[in-house]
Coordinates of N, CA, C and O in Angstrom, one line a residue:
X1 N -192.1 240.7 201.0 CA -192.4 240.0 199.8 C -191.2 240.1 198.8 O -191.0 239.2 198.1
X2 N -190.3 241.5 198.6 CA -189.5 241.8 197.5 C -188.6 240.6 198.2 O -188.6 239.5 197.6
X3 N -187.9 240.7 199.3 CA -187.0 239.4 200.1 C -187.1 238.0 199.5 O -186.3 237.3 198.9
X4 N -188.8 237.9 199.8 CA -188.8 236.3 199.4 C -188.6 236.3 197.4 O -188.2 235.3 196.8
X5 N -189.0 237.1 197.1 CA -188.7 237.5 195.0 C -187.3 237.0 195.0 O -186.9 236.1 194.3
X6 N -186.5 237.8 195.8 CA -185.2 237.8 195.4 C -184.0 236.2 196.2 O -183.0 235.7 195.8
X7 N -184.8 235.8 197.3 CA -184.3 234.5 197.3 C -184.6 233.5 196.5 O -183.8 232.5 196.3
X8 N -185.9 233.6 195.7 CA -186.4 233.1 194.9 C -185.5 232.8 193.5 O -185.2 231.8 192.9
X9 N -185.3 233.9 193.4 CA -184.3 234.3 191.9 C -183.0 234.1 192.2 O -182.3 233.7 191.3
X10 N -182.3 234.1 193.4 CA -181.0 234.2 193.7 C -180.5 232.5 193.8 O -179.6 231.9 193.2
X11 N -181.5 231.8 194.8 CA -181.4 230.8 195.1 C -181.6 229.2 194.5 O -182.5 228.3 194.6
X12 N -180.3 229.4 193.7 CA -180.8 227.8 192.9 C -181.2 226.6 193.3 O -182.0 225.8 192.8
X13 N -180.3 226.6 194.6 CA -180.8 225.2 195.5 C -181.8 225.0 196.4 O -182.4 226.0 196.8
X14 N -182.0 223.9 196.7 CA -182.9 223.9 198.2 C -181.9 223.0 199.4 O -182.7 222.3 200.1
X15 N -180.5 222.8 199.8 CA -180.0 222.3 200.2 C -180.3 221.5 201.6 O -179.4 220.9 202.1
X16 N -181.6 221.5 202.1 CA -181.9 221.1 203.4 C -181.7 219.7 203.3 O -181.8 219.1 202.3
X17 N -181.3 219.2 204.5 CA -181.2 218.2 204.4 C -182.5 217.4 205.0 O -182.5 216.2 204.9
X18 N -183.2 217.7 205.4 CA -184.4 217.2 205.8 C -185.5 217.7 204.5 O -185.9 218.9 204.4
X19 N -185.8 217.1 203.9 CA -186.7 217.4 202.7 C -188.4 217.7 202.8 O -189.2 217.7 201.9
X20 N -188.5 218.0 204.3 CA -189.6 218.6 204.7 C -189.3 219.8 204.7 O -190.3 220.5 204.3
X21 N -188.0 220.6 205.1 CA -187.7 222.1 205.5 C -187.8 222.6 204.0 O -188.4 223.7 203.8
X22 N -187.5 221.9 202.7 CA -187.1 222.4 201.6 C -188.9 223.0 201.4 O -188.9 224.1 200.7
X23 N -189.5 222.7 201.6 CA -191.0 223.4 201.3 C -191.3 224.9 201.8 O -192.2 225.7 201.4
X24 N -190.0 225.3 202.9 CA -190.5 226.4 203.3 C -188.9 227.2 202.7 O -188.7 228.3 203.1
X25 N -188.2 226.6 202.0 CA -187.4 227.8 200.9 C -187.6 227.7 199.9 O -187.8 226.7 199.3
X26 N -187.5 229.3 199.5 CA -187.8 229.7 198.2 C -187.1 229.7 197.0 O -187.1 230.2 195.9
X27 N -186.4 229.1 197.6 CA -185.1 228.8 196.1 C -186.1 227.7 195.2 O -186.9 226.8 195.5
X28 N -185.4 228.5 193.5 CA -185.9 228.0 193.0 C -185.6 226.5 192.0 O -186.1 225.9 191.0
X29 N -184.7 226.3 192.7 CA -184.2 224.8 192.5 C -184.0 224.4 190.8 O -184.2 223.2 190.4
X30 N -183.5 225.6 189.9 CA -183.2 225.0 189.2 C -184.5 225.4 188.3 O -184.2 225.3 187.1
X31 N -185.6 225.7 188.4 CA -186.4 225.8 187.5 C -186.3 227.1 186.5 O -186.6 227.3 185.3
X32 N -185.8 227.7 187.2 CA -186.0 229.3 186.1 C -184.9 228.5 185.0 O -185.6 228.1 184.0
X33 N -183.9 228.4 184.9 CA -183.1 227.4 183.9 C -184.7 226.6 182.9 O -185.0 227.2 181.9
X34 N -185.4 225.5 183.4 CA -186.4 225.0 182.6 C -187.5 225.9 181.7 O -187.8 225.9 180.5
X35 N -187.9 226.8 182.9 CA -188.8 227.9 182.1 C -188.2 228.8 181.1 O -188.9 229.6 180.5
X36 N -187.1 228.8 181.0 CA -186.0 229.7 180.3 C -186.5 229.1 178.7 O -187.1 229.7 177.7
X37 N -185.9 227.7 179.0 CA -185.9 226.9 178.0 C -187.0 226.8 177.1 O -186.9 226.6 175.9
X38 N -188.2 227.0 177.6 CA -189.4 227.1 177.5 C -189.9 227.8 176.2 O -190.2 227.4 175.1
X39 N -189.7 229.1 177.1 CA -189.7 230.8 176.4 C -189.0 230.9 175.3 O -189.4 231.5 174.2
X40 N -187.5 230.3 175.6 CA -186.6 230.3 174.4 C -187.4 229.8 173.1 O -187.5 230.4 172.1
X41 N -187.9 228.4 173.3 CA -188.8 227.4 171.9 C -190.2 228.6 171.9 O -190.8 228.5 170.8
X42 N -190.8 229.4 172.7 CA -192.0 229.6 172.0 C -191.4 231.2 171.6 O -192.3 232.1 171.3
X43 N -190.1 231.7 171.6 CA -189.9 232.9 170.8 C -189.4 232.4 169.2 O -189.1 233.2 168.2
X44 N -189.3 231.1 169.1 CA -188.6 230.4 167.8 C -189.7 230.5 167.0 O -189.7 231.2 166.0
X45 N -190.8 230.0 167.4 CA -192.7 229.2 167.4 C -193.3 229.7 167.9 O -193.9 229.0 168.7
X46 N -193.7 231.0 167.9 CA -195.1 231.5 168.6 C -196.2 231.0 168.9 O -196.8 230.7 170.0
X47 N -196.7 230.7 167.3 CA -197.8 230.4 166.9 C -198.1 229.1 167.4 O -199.0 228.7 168.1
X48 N -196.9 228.0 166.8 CA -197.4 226.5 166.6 C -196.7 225.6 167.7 O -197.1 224.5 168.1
X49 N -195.6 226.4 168.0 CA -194.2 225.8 168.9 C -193.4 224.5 167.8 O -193.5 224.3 166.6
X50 N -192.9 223.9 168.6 CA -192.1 222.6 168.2 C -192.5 221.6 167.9 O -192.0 220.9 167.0
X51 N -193.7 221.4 168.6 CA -194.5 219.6 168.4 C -194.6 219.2 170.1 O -193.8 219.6 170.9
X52 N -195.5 218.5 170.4 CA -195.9 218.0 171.9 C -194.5 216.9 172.0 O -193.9 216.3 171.2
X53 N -194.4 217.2 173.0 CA -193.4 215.8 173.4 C -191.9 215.8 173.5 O -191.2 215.0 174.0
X54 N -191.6 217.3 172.5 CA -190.2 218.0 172.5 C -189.3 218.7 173.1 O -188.3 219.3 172.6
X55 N -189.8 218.5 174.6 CA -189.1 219.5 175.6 C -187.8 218.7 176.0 O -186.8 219.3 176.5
X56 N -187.9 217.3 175.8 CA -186.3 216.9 176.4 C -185.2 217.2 175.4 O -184.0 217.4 175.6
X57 N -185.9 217.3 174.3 CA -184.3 217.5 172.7 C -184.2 218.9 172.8 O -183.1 219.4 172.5
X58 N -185.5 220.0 173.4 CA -185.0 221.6 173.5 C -184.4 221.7 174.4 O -183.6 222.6 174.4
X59 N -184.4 220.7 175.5 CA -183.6 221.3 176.7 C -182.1 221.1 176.7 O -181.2 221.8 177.2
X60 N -182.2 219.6 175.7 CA -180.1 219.6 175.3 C -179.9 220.6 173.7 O -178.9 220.5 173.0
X61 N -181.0 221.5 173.4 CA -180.3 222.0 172.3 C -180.5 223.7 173.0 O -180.2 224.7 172.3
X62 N -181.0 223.9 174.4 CA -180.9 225.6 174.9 C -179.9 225.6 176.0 O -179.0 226.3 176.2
X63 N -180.4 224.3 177.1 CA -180.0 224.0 178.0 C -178.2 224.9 179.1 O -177.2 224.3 179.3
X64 N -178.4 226.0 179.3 CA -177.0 226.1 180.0 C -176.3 225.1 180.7 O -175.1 225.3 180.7
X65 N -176.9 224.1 181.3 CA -176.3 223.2 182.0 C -177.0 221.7 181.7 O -178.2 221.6 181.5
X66 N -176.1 220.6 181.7 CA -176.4 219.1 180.8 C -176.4 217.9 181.7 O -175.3 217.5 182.1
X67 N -177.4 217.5 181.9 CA -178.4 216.7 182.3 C -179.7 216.6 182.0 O -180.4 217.7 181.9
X68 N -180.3 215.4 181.8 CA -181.5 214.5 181.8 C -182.7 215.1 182.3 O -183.2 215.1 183.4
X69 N -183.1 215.7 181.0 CA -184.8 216.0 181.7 C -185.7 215.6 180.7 O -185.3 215.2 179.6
X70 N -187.2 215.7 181.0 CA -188.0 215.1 180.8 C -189.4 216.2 180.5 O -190.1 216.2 179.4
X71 N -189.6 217.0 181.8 CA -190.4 218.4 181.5 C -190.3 219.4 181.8 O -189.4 219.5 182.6
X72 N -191.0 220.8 181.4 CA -190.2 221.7 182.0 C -190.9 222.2 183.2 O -190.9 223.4 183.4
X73 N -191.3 221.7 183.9 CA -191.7 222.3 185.5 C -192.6 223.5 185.3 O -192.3 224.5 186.0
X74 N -193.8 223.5 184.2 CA -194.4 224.6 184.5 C -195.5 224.0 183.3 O -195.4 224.2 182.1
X75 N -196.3 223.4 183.7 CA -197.1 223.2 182.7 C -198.1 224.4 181.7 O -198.7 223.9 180.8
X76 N -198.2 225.4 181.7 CA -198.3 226.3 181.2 C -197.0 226.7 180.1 O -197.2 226.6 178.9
X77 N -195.6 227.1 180.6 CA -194.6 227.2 179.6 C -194.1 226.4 178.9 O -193.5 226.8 177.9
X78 N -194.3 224.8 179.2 CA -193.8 223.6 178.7 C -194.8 223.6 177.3 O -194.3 223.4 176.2
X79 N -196.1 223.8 177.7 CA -197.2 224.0 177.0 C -196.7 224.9 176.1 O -196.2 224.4 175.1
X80 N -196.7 226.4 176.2 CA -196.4 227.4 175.5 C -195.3 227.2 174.3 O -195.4 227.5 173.1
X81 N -193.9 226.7 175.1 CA -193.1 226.0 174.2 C -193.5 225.1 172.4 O -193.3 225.4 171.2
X82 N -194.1 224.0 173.3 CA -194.4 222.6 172.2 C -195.3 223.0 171.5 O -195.2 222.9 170.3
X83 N -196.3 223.4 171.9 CA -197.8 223.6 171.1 C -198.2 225.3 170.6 O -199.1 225.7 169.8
X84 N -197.0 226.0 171.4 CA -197.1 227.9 171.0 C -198.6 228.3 171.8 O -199.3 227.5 172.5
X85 N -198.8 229.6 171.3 CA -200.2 230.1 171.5 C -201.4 229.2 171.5 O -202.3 229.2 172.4
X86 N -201.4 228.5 170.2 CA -202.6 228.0 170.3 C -203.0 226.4 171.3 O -204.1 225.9 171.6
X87 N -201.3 225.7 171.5 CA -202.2 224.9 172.7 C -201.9 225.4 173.8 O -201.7 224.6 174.7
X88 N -201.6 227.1 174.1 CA -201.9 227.3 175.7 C -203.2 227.6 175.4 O -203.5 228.1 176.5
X89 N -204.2 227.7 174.8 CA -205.7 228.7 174.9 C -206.1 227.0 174.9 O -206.9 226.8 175.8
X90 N -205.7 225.9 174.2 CA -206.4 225.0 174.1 C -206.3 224.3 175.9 O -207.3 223.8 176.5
X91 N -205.3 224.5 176.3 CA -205.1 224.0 177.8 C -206.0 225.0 178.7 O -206.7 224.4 179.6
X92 N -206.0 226.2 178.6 CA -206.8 226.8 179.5 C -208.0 226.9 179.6 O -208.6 226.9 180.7
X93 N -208.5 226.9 178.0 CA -210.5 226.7 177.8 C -210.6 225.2 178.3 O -211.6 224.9 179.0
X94 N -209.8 224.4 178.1 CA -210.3 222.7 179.0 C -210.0 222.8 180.1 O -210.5 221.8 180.7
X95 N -209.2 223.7 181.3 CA -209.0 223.9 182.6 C -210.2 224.6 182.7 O -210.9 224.2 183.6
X96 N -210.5 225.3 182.3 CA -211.2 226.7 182.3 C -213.1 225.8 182.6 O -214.0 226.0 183.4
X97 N -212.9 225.0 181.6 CA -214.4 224.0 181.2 C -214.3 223.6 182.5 O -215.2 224.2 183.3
X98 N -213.4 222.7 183.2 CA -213.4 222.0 184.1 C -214.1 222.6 185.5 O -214.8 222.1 186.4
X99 N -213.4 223.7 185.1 CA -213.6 224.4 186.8 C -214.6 225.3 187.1 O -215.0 225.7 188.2
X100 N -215.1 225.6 185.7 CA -216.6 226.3 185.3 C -218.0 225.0 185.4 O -219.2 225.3 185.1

């Protein structure tokens, strides 16, 4: 398990050239960079975050590396980011409704 943690963390790419094999590596393609970005906007904004809809202007104003994005690959942290604490509790009591 610690093996696959650490390919996980080490491994930025998924270079397979058959895009079926990429499902069974654990590289994380780039996401820990997005969730980074994330964390960064909800240590700014706890409470309230940024505003919904703001993850592509945080990602060129935290961003280590510059290109075009749109969300941050983690609906939970993307969440946490824009809306802070209070729209992750609002996302999870309406997941939470759903599945209850």
């Amino acid at each position: 398990m610690e093996r696959q943690y650490d390919r996980f963390v080490e491994g930025n790419t998924t270079p397979e050239a058959d895009q079926r094999d990429r499902l069974l590596n654990p590289g994380n393609n780039g996401r820990l960079f997005h969730w980074r970005v994330s964390l960064d906007r909800f240590e700014e904004q706890p409470l309230h975050g940024d505003g919904a809809g703001t993850y592509a202007t945080a990602w060129d104003r935290f961003a280590p590396i510059s290109f075009d994005v749109l969300d941050g690959h983690s609906l939970y942290l993307e969440v946490l980011g824009e809306l802070g604490l209070v729209g992750l509790v609002l996302v999870v009591v309406a997941l939470g409704t759903i599945l209850v």
